[in-house]
XYZ file of C-alpha atoms in Angstrom:
596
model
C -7.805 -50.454 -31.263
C -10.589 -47.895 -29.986
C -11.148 -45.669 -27.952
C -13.145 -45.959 -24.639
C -14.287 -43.366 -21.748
C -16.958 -43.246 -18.709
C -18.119 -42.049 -15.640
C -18.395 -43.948 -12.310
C -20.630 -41.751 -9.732
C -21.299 -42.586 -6.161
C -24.550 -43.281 -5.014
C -24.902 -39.377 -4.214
C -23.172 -38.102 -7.399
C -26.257 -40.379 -9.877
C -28.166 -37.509 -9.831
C -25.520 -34.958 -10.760
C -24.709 -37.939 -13.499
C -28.108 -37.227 -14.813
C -28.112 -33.712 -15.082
C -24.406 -33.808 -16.733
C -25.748 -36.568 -19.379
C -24.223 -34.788 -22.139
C -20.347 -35.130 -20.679
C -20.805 -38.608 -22.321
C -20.959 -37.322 -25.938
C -18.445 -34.826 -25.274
C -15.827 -37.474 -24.413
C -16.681 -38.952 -27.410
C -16.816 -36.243 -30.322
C -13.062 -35.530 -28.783
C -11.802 -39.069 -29.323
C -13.952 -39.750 -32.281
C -10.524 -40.242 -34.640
C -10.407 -43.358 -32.493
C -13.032 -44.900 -33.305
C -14.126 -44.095 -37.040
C -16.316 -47.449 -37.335
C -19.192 -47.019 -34.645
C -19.921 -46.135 -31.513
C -21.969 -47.953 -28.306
C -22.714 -46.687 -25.006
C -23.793 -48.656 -21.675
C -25.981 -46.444 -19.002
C -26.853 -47.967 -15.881
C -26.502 -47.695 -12.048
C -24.738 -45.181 -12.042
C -21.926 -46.047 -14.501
C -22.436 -44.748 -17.819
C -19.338 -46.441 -20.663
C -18.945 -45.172 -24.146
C -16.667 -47.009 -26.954
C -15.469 -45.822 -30.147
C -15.103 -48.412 -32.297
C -11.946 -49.489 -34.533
C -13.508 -52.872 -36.519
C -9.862 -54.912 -36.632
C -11.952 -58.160 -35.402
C -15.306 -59.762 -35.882
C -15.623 -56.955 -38.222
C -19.793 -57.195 -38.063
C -20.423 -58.681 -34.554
C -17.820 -57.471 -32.338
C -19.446 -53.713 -31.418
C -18.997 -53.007 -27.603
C -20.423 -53.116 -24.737
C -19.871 -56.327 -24.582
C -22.219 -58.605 -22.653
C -21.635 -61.685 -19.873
C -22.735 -63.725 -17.965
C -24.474 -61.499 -14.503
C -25.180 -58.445 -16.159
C -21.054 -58.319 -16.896
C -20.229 -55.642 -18.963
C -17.320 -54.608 -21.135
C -15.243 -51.813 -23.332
C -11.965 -52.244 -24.273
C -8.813 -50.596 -26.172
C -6.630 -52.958 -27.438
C -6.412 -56.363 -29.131
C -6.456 -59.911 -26.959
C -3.946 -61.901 -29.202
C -4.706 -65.321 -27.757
C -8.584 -64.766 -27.345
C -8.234 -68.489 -29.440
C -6.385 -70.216 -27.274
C -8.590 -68.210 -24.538
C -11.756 -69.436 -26.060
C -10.392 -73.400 -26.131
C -9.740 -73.490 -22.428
C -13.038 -71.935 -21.655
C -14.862 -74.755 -22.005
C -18.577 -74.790 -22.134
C -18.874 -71.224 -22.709
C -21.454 -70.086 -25.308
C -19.975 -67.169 -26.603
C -22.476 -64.572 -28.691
C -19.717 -63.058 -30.626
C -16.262 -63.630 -32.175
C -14.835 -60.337 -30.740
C -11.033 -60.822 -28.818
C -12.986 -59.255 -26.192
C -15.293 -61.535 -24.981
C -13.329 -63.871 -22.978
C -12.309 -61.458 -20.404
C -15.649 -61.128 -19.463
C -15.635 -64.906 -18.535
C -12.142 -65.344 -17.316
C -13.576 -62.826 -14.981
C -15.861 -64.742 -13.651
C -13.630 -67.732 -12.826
C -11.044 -65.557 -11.853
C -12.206 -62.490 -10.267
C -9.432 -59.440 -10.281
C -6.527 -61.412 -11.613
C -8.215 -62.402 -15.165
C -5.845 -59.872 -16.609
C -2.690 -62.781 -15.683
C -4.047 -64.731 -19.017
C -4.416 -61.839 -21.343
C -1.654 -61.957 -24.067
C -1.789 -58.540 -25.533
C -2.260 -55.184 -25.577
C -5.303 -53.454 -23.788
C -7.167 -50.447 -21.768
C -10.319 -52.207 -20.334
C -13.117 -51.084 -17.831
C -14.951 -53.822 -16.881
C -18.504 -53.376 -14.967
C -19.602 -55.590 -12.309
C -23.285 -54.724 -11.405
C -23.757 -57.337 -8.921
C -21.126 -56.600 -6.863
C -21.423 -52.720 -7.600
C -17.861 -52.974 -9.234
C -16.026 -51.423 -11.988
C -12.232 -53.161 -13.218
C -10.388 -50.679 -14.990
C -7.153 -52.223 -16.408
C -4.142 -51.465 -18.472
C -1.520 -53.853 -20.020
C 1.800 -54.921 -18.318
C 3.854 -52.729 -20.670
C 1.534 -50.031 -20.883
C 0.959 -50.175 -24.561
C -2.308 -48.821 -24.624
C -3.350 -45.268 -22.666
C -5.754 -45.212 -19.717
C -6.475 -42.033 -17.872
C -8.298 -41.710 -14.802
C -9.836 -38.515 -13.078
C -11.348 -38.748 -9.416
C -14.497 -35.911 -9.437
C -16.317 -34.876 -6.399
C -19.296 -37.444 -8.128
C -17.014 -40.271 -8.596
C -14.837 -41.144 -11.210
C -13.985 -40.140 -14.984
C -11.957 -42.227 -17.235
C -10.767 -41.995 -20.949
C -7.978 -43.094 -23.352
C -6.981 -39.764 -23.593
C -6.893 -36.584 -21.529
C -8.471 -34.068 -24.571
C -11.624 -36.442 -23.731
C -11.859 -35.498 -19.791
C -10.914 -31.817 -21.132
C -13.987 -31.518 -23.643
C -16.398 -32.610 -20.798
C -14.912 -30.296 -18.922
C -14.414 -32.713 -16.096
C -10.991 -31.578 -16.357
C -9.604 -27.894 -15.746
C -7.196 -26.616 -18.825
C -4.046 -25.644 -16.599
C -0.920 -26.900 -16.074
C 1.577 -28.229 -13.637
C 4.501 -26.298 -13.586
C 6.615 -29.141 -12.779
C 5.662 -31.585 -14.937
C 6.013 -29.047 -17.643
C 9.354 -28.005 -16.797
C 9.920 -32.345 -16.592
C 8.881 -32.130 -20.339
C 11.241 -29.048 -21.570
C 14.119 -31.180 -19.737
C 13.100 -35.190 -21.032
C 10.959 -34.377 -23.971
C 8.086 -37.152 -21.814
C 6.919 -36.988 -18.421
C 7.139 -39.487 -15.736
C 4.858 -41.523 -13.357
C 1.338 -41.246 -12.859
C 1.035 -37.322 -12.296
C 0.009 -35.986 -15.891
C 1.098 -32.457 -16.720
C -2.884 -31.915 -16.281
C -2.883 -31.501 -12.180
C -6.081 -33.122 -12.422
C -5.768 -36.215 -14.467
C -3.500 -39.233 -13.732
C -2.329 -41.877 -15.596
C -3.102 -45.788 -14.792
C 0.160 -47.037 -14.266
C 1.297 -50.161 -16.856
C -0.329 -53.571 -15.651
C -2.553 -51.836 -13.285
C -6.003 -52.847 -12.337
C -7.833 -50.326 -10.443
C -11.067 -51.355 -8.232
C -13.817 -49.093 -8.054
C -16.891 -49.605 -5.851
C -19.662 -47.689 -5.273
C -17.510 -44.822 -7.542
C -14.588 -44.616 -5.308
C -11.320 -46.289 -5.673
C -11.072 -49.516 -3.336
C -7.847 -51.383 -4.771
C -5.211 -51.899 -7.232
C -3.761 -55.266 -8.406
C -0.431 -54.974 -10.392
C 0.789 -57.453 -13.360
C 4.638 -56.885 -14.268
C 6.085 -56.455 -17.678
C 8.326 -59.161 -16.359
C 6.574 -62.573 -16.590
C 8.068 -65.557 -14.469
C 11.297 -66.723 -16.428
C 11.427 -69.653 -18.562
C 12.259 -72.383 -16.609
C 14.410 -74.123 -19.912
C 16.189 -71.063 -20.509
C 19.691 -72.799 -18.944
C 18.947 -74.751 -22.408
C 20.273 -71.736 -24.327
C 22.080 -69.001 -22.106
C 25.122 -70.521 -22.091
C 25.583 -70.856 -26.081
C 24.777 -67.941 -28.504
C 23.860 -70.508 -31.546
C 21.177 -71.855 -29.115
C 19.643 -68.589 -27.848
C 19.357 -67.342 -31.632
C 17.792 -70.708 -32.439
C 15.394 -69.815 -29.335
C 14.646 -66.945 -30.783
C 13.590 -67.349 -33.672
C 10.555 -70.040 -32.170
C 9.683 -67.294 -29.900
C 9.414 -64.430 -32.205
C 7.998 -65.851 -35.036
C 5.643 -67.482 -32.410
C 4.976 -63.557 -31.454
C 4.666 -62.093 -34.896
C 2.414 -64.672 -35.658
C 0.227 -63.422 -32.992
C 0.041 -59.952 -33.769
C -1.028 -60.789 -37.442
C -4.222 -61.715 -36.452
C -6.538 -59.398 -38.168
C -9.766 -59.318 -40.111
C -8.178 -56.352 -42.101
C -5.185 -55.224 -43.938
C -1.650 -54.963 -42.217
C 1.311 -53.434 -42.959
C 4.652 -52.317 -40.963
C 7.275 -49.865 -40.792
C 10.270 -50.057 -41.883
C 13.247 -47.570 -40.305
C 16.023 -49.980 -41.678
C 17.204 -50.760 -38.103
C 17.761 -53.817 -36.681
C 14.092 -53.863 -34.818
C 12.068 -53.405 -38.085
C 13.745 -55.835 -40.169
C 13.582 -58.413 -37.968
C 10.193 -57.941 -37.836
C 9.972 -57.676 -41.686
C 11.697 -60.514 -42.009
C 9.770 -62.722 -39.928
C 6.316 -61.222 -41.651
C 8.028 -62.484 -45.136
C 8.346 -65.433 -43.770
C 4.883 -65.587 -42.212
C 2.787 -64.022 -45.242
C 2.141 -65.561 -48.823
C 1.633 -61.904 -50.090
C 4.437 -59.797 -50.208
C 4.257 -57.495 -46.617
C 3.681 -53.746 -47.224
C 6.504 -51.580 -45.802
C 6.672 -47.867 -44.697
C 9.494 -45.744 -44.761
C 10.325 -42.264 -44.005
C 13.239 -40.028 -45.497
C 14.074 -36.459 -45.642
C 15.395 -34.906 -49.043
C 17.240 -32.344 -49.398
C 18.568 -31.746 -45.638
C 21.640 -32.980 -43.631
C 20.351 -35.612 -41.566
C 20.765 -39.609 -42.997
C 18.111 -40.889 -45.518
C 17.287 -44.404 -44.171
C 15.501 -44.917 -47.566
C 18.040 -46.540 -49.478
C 18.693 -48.990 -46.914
C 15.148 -49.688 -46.413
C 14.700 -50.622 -49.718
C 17.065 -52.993 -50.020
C 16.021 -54.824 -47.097
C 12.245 -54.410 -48.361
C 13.502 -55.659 -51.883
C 15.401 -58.617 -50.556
C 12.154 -59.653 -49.282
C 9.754 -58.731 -52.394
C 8.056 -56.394 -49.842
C 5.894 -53.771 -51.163
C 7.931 -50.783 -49.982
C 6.023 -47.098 -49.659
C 8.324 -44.222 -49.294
C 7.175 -41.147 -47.426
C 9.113 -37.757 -48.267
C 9.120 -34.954 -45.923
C 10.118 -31.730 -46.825
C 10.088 -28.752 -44.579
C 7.045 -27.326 -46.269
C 5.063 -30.337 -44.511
C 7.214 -29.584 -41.571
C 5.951 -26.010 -40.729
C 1.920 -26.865 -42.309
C 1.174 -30.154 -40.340
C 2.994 -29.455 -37.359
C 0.527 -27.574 -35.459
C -2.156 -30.784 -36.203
C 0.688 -33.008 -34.774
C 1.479 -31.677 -31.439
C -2.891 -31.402 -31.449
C -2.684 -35.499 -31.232
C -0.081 -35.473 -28.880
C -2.617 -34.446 -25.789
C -0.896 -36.243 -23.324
C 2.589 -34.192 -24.664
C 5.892 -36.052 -25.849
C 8.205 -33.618 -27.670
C 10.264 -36.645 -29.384
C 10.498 -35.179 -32.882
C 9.966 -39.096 -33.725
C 6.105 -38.048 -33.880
C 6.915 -36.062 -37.102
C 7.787 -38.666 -39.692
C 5.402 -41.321 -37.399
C 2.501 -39.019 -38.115
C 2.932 -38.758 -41.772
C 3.752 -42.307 -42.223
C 0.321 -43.066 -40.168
C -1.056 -40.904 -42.974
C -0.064 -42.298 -45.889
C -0.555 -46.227 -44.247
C -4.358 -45.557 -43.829
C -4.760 -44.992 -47.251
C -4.179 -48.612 -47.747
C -3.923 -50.432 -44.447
C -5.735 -50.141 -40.966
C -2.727 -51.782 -38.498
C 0.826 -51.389 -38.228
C 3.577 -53.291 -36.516
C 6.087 -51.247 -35.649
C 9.228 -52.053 -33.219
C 8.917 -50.351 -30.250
C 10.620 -51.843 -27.452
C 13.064 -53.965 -29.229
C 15.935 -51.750 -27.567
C 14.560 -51.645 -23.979
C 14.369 -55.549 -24.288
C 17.425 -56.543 -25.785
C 20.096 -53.731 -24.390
C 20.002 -51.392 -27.576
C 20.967 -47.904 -26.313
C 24.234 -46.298 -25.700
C 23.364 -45.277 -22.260
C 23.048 -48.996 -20.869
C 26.409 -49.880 -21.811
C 27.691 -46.244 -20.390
C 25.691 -47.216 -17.093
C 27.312 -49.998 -15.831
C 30.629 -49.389 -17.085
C 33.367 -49.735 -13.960
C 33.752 -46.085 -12.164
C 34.940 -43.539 -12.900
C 33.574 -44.479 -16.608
C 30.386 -45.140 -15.329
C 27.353 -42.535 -16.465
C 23.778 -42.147 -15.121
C 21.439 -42.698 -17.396
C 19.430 -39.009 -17.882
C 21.691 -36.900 -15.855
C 21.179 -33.950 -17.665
C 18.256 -32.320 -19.259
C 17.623 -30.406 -22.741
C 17.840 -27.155 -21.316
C 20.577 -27.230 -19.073
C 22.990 -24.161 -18.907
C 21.169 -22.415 -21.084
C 19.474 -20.570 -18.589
C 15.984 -21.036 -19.951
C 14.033 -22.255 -16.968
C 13.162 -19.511 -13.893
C 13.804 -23.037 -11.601
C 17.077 -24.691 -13.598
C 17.486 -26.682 -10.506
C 16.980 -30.657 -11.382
C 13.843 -31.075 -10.047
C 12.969 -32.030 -12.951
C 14.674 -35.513 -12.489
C 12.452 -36.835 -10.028
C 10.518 -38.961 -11.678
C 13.976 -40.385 -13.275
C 15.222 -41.049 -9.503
C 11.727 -42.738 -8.204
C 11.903 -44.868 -11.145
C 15.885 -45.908 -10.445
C 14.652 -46.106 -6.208
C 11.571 -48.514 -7.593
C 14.212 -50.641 -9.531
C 16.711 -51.107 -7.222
C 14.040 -52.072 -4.200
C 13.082 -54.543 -6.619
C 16.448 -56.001 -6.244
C 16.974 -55.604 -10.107
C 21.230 -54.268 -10.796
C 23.426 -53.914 -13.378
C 21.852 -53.712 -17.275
C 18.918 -55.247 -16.694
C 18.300 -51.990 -13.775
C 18.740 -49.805 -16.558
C 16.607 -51.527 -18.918
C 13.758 -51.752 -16.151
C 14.045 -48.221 -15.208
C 13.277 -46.964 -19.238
C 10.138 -49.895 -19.252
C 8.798 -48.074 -16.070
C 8.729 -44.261 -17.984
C 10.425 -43.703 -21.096
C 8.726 -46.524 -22.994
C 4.855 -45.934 -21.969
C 5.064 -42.426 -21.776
C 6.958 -41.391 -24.650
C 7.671 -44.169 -27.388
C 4.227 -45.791 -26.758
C 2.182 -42.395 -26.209
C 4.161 -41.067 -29.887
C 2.836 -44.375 -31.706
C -0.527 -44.869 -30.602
C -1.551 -40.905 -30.628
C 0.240 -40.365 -34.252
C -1.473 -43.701 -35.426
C -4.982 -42.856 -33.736
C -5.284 -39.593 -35.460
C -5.808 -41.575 -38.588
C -7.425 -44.052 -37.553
C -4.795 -46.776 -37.507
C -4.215 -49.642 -34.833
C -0.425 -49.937 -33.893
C 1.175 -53.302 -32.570
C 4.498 -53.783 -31.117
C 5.611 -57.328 -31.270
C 8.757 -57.118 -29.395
C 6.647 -56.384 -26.466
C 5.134 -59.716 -26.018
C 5.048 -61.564 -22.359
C 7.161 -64.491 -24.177
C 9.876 -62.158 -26.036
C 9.775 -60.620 -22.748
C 10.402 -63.846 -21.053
C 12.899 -64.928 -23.195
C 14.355 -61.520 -22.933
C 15.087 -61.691 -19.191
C 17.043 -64.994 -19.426
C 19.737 -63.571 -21.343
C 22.895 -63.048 -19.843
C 24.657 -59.704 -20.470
C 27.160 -61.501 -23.161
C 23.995 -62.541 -25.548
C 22.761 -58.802 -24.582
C 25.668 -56.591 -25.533
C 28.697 -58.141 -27.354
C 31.343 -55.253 -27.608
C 29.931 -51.878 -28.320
C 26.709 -53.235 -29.824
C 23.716 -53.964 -28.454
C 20.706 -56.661 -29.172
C 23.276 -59.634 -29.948
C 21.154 -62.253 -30.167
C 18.550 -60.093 -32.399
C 21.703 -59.234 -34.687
C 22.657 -62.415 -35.105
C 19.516 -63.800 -35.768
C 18.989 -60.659 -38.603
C 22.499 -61.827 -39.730
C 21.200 -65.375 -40.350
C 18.251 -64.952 -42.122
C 18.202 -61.210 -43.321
C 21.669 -60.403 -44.088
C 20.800 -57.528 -46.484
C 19.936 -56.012 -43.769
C 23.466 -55.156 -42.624
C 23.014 -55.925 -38.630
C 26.990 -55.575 -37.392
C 27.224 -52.098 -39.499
C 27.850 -49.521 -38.041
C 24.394 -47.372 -36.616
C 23.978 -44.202 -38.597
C 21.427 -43.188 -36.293
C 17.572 -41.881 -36.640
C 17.446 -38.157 -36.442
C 14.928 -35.200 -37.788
C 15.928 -32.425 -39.355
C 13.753 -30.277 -37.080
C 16.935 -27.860 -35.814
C 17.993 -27.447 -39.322
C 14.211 -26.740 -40.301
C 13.997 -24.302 -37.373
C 17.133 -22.804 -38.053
C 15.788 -21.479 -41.340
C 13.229 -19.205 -39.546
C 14.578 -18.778 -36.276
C 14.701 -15.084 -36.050
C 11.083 -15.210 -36.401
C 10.000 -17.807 -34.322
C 11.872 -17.017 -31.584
C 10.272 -14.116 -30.536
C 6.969 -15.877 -30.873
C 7.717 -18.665 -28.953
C 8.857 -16.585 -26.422
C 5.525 -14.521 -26.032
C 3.965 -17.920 -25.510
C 2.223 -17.699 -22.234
C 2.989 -21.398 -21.388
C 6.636 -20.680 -22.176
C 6.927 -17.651 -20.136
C 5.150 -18.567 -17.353
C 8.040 -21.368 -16.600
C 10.816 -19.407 -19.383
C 12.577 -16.464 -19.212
C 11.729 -14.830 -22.939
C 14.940 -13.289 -23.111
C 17.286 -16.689 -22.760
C 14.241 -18.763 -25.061
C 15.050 -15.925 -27.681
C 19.041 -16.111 -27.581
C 18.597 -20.243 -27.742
C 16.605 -19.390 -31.110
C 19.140 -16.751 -32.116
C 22.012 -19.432 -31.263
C 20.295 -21.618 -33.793
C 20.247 -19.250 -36.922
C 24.182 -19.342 -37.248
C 26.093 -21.386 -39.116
C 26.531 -24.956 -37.477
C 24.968 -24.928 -34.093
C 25.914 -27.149 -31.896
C 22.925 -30.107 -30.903
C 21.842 -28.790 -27.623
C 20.546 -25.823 -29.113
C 18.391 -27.213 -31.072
C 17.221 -29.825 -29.068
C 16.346 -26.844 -26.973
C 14.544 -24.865 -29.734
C 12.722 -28.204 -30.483
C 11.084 -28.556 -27.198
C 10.140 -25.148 -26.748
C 8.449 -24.589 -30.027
C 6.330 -28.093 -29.390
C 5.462 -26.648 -26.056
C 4.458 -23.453 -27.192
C 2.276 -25.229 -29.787
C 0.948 -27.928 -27.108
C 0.125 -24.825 -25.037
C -1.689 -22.942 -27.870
C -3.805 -26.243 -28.552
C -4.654 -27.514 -24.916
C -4.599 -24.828 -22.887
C -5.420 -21.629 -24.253
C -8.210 -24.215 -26.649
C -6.600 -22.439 -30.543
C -7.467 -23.915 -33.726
C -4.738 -26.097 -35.344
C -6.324 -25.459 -38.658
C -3.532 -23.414 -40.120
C 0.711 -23.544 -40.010
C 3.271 -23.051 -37.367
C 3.402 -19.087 -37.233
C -0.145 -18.255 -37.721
C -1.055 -20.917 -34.520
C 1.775 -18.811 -32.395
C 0.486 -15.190 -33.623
């Protein structure tokens, strides 16, 4: 994992190109926790690439740009799983390195645009063709890795993160209203349109064609690969599809433990990360390093003891991470800093400190992201396509509804929610499997996916997600809602697979859930953050102060109810975000010297 940005001029905008040389440098020194092992640069014709390097593979001999044949150059984000396999079926090839990242350049030149079809993996690539006067720029089907793309009156900027286009100040520092109001409501925000009016987002599985530094086409893989033509072998019998299963996953996991450096993986105690667990054990000769978050001395559920004895039933290495609220209100301003592109899922407070404490010993994590969008894990699928008048939308209301918060509390906000549902259902995709597409489209790329690679990437630690795999995914598809959700619980096969060969792990309890104490933690200063958070200028340009400070003052009783401080969560993150990328304040210090 790296970090990669670049300018694409037209043939008027070289010359600006050259007089804005340094833009290159800034991108760089912004994403520099990226790419902590080296950097390289490619200038030429117009197109000038820089990478940040992550070593993960080919430690000394895969630095990028990398070279091909016809002046082909490349810089890439990611990991290319199968670059083996890749490498076998490119016959003849003389390769100069043993980077993952190589064979794109060739499958390129046998297969023009569509090379991406036969990368298994995760990935943010700009690819430069000079003899055709062509740049590739290309993100994964499930969106794993970030691309952002800015269109300038010289061409084009790109970067794996916004802060980058904002140093080089390609980028204005101002918001859109509407996305930011999107955010207060979901906590992510949706489509292509960043909160940055200026900067979009390549879409998952696009490919965007530049020529001549203007954009000329797009080419579009799918999350959802072709299904598996023997899949009437096992949707018909549980014992089958768990059998299934396990060939495909550990086939997966296998896959994403290709590395040239230590690995480790965390461990919630859920069903996702001990299956994963599990199938490491079974995979590794050394005992598999685990990472686990808890939270002493508060209300919410300590997943530690659980975690533990899954870890110990294992002989993992298990690495517990206490946070108290001391940590809480001095690292929170540096944690909304990595979250540029802004998700206010309090998930990115025990992710960043567990990225923290894994660097000390490893440099990549799998984590399991995407197990529930693939396998029918949430609530709100089953409450979706239950028979009217049971039936629920998925999202219908926001964070701050009824409180009276936002100077528009119309549900605008929802949008993005309803182009995503419109995209699914032209698609011809219904029932579960609808509601599972529609979270793959937005809520998985631009909140889960943004929280784990930003809070790993601050310290310098690649993130893999091995339940989003094109074969888990095909698998995935084939399943008919019975192997999906069996009762009230979701991800039956996955349970009964855990139940098989992890049983420690408890997969039919009942879910205790994963929750923060962040309301409790801002209930304890509430009457003094309110006021602050309501003198934010972000805040009160889309806020009225007076409702933000009675949902603070709400929260400093005894027992408030969720809402609130869900609601007092997303404001204080947005009046931090706003502090940090917008007004441009130091994150150097704790929660209320930031706001003052």
């Amino acid at each position: 994992m790296c970090g990669i940005a670049g300018i694409i001029t037209t043939p008027e905008g070289r010359a600006i190109l050259e007089r804005r040389d340094a833009s290159l440098d800034a991108m760089a020194a912004a994403m520099a926790h990226r790419g902590p092992d080296g950097r390289g640069e490619l200038r030429r014709d117009g197109v000038a690439f820089t990478h940040l390097r992550l070593a993960i593979i080919d430690l000394t001999g895969g630095d990028q740009p990398l070279h091909g044949p016809g002046g082909l150059a490349l810089v890439g984000n990611g990991e290319i799983y199968n670059y083996r396999e890749l490498r076998g079926e490119l016959a003849g090839v003389n390769f100069a390195t043993n980077s993952d990242c190589e064979p794109p350049l060739y499958l390129y030149r046998r297969d023009g645009v569509g090379f991406v079809e036969q990368l298994r993996g995760m990935y943010a690539i700009a690819l430069h063709d000079p003899a055709n006067d062509r740049v590739l720029l290309s993100r994964d089907p499930f969106g794993i890795k970030p691309l952002y793309v800015m269109p300038t009156k010289l061409g084009l900027a790109f970067a794996s993160e916004p802060q980058a286009l904002l140093a080089a100040e390609w980028a204005e520092r101002r918001v859109n209203p509407e996305k930011a109001a999107e955010l207060l409501q979901l906590q992510f925000t949706t489509g292509k349109d960043t909160i940055f009016p200026d900067i979009k987002r390549v879409a998952p599985g696009e490919t965007i064609v530049v020529e001549q530094g203007r954009m000329v086409g797009h080419h579009y893989r799918s999350c959802w690969p072709t299904p598996d033509p023997e899949a009437a072998k096992w949707q018909t019998s549980g014992e089958k599809a768990v059998e299934r299963f396990d060939q495909v996953f550990q086939d997966t996991v296998d896959f994403h433990q290709r590395s040239d450096v230590p690995y480790g993986m965390f461990l919630s105690g859920g069903v996702d990360s001990s299956a994963i667990l599990a199938m490491m054990a079974r995979l590794n000769g050394q005992p598999v390093k685990a990472f686990t978050a808890g939270f002493p001395e508060t209300g919410v559920h300590d997943e530690r003891d659980h975690a533990r004895a899954v870890a110990q039933a294992v002989g993992a290495e298990h690495v517990e991470v206490a946070i108290q609220e001391f940590d809480f209100w001095a690292h929170l301003p540096k944690i909304v800093a990595a979250m540029d592109d802004p998700v206010a899922d309090y998930a990115i407070v025990p992710t960043w400190f567990l990225a923290r404490q894994a660097a000390k010993s490893v440099k990549v994590i799998l984590s399991g992201e995407g197990g529930d969008e693939l396998f029918a894990g949430y609530g709100r699928y089953r409450g979706a396509v239950r028979p009217w008048p049971c039936k629920k939308a998925m999202r219908a209301k926001g964070a701050l509804d009824g409180l009276g918060v936002l100077r528009d509390d119309g549900n605008g906000w929802r949008r993005g929610v309803a182009a995503a549902e419109k995209a699914v259902a032209a698609a011809g995709i219904k029932g579960l499997q609808a509601q599972q597409a529609v979270d793959c489209l937005d809520w998985l790329p631009n909140d889960l996916l943004t929280k784990l690679d930003r809070c790993l990437m601050a310290h310098g630690v690649e993130g893999r997600v091995p339940f989003l795999d094109v074969e888990i995914a095909r698998f995935a598809q084939t399943l008919p809602d019975s192997l999906r959700v069996h009762g009230r619980l979701g991800k039956y096969v996955v349970r009964r697979w855990l139940e098989k060969h992890l049983p420690q792990s408890k997969p039919f309890a009942k879910k205790r859930g994963f929750t923060v104490p962040v309301a409790e933690w801002i209930g304890l200063e509430a009457k003094a953050l309110g006021p602050l958070v309501a003198a934010n200028p972000g805040v009160a340009e889309i806020c009225d102060p007076e409702a933000v400070r009675k949902v603070f003052a709400a929260l400093a009783v005894e027992n408030p109810d969720k809402r609130t401080g869900a609601a007092a969560w997303h404001l204080l993150f947005y009046a931090l975000w706003h502090r940090r990328h917008i007004e441009g304040a130091a994150v150097n210090a704790g929660v209320f010297d930031v706001l003052k």
